[in-house]
mmCIF file of C-alpha atoms in Angstrom:
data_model
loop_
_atom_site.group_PDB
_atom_site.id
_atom_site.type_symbol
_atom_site.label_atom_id
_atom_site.label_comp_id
_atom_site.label_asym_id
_atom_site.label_seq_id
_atom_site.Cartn_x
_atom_site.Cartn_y
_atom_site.Cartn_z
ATOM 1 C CA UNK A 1 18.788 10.200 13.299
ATOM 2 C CA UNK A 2 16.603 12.699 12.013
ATOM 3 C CA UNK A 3 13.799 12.524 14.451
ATOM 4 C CA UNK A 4 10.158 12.473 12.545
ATOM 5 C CA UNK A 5 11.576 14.300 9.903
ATOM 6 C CA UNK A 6 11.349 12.373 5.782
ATOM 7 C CA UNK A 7 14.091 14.266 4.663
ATOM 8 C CA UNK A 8 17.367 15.768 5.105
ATOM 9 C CA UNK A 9 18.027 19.492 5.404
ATOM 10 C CA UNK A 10 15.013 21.504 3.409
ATOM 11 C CA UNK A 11 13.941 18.498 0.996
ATOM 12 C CA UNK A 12 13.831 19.862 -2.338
ATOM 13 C CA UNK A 13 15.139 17.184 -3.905
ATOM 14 C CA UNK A 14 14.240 13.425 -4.112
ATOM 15 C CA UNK A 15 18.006 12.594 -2.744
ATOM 16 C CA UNK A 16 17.036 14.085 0.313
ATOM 17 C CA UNK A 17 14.536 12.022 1.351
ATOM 18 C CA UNK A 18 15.613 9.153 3.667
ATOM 19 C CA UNK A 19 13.005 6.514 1.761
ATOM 20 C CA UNK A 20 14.324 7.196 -2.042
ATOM 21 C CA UNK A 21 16.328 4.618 -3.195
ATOM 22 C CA UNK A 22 15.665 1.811 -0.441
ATOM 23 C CA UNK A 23 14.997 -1.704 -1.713
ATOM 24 C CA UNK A 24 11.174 -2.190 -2.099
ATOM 25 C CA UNK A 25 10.619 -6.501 -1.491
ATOM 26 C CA UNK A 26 7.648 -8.636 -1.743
ATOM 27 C CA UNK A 27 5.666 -9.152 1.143
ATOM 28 C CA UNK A 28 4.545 -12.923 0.389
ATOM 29 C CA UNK A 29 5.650 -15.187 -2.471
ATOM 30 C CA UNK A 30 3.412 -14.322 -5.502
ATOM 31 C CA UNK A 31 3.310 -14.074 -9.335
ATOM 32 C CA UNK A 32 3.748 -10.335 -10.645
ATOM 33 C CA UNK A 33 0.607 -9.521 -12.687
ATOM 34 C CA UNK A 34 1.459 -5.867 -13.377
ATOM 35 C CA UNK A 35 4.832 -3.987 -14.161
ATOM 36 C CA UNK A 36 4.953 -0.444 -14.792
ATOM 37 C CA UNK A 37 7.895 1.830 -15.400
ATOM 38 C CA UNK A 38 8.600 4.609 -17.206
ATOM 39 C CA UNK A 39 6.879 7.187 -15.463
ATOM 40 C CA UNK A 40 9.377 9.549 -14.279
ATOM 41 C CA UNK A 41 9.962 11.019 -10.758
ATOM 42 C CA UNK A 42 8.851 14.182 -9.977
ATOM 43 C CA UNK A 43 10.632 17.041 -7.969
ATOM 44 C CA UNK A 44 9.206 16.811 -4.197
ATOM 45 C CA UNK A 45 6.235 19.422 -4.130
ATOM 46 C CA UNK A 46 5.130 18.747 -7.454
ATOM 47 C CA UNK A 47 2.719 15.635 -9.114
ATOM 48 C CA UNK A 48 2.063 14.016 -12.045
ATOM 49 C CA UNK A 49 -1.956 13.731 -12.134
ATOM 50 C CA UNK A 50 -2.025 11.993 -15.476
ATOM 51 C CA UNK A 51 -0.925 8.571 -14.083
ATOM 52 C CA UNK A 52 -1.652 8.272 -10.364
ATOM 53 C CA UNK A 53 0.081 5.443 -8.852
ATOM 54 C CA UNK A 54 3.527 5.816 -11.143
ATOM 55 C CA UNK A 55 5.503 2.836 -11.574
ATOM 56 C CA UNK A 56 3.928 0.161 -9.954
ATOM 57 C CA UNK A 57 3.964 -3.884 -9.896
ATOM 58 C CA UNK A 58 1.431 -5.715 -8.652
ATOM 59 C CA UNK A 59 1.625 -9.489 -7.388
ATOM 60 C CA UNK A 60 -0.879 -11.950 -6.995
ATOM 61 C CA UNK A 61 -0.912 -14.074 -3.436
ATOM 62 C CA UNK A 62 -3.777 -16.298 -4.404
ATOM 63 C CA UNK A 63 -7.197 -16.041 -5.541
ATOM 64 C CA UNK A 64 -8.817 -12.426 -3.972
ATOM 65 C CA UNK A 65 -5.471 -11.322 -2.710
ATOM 66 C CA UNK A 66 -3.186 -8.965 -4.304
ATOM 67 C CA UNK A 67 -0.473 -6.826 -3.443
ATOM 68 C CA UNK A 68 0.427 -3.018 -4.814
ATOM 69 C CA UNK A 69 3.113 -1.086 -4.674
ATOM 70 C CA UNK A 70 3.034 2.367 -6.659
ATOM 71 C CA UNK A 71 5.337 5.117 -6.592
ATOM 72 C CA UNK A 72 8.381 3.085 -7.782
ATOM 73 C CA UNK A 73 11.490 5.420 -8.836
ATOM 74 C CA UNK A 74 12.171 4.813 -12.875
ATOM 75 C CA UNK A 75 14.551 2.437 -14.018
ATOM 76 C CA UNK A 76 14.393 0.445 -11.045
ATOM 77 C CA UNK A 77 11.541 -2.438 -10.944
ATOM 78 C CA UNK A 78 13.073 -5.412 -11.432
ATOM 79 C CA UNK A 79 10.482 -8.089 -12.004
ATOM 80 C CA UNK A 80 8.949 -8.869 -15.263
ATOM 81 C CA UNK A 81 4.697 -9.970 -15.641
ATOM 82 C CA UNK A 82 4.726 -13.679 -15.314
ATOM 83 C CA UNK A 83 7.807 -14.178 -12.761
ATOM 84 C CA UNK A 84 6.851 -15.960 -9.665
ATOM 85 C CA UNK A 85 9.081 -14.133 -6.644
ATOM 86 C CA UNK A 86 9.223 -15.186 -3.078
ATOM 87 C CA UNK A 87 8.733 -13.349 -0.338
ATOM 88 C CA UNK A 88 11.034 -10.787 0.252
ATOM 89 C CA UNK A 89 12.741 -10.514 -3.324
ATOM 90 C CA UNK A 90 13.714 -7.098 -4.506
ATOM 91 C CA UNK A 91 10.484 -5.232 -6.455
ATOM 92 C CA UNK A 92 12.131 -2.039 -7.195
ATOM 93 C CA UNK A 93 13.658 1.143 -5.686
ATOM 94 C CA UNK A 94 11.516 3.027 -3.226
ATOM 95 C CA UNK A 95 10.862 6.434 -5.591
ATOM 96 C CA UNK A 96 8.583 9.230 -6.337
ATOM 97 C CA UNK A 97 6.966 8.705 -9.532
ATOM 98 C CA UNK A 98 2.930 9.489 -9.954
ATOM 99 C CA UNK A 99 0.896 11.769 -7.804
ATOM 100 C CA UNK A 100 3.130 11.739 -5.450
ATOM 101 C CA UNK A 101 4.449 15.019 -3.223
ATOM 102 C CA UNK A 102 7.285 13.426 -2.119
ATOM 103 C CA UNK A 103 9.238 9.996 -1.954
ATOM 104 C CA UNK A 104 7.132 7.313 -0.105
ATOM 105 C CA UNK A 105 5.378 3.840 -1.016
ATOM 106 C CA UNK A 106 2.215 3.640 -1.351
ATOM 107 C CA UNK A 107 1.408 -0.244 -0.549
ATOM 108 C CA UNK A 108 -2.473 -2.114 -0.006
ATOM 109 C CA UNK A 109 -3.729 -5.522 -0.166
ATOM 110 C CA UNK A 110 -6.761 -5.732 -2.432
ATOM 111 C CA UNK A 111 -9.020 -8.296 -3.643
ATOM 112 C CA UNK A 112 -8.493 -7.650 -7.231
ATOM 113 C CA UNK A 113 -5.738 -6.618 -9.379
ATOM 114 C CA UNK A 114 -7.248 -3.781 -10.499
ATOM 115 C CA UNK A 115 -7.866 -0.205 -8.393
ATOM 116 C CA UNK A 116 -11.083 0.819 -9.640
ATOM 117 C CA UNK A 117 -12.904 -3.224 -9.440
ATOM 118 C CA UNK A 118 -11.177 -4.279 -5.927
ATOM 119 C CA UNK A 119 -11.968 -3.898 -2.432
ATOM 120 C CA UNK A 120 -9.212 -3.603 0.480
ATOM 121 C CA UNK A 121 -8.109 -6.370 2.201
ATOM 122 C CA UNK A 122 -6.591 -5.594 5.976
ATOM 123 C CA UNK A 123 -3.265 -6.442 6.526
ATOM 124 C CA UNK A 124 -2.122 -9.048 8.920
ATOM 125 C CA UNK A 125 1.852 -9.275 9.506
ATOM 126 C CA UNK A 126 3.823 -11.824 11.317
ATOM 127 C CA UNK A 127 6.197 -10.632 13.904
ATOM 128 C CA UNK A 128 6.530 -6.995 13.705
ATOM 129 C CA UNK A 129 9.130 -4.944 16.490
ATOM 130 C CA UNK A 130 6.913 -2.139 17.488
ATOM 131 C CA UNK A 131 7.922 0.669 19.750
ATOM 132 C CA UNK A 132 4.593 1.984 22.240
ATOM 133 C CA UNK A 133 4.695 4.476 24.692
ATOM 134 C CA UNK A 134 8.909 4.131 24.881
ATOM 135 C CA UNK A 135 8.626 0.487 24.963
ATOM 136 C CA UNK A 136 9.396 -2.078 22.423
ATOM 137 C CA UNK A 137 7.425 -5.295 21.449
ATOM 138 C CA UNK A 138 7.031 -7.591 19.209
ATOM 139 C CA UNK A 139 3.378 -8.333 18.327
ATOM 140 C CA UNK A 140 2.972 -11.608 16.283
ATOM 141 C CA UNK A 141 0.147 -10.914 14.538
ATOM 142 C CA UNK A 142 -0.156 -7.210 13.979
ATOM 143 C CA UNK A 143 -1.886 -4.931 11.925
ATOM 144 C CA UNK A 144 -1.373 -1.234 11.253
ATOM 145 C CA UNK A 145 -2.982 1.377 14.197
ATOM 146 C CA UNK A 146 -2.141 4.930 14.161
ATOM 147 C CA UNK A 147 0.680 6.078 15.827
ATOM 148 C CA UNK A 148 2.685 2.883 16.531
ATOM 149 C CA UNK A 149 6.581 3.348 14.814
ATOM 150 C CA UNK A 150 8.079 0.354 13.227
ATOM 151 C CA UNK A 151 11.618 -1.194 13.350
ATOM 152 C CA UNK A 152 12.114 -1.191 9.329
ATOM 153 C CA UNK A 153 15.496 -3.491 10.627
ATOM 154 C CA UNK A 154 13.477 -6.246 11.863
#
């Protein structure tokens, strides 16, 4: 393990981060709305602040609720505008494109599918393995507080 730590050794590059490269999947079925890609990653430290949110797809649950998930790496999203995916089908590879400091995913549920004409919607998820206070638990409706670590094996 590497405690709280991102990264491996002194992360200056994006193959040192523990997140680059994992499997990014769909957290309801949906139909993809928006697929970006292109945009390439950026060395950790530095952003790009001409397009924000990088490669990005966006997928539509139902009527006011969308998913986002921006910061792809390039080459990797694999769905195409129009494709209905279920839940849990590969988006794309977990990168660092955008303005972005370092390999992560930036994900939100919005009512909209676009950033600057949507409001946030709170997360609810089903069955999450959460470790409190040196205890684990599984909460069956849960939502995201401060603090709490989550089993990403689960």
């Amino acid at each position: 393990g590497q405690g709280d730590k991102s990264h491996r050794g002194q992360g200056k590059s994006n193959a040192n981060y523990l997140c680059f490269g994992q499997e990014i999947l769909a957290v309801a079925d949906g139909k993809v709305i928006i697929a970006i890609e292109g945009v390439p990653d950026n060395e950790p430290g530095s952003m790009n602040p001409y397009f924000v949110p990088g490669n990005t797809v966006v997928l539509e649950h139902e009527p006011k609720l969308y998913s986002v998930y921006c910061h792809l790496q390039r080459g990797s999203v694999k769905v195409q505008v129009g494709r209905s995916l279920k839940k849990g089908e590969v988006l794309g590879l977990c990168g660092n494109s955008g303005h972005s400091s370092e390999p992560h995913l930036h994900f939100q549920l919005q009512d909209g599918p676009l950033f600057e004409s949507s409001w946030g919607v709170e997360g609810i998820f089903e069955n999450v393995s959460v470790m409190r206070g040196g205890s684990q638990e599984t909460i069956a409706k849960y939502r995201f507080p401060k603090g709490d670590i989550i089993d990403a094996g689960k």
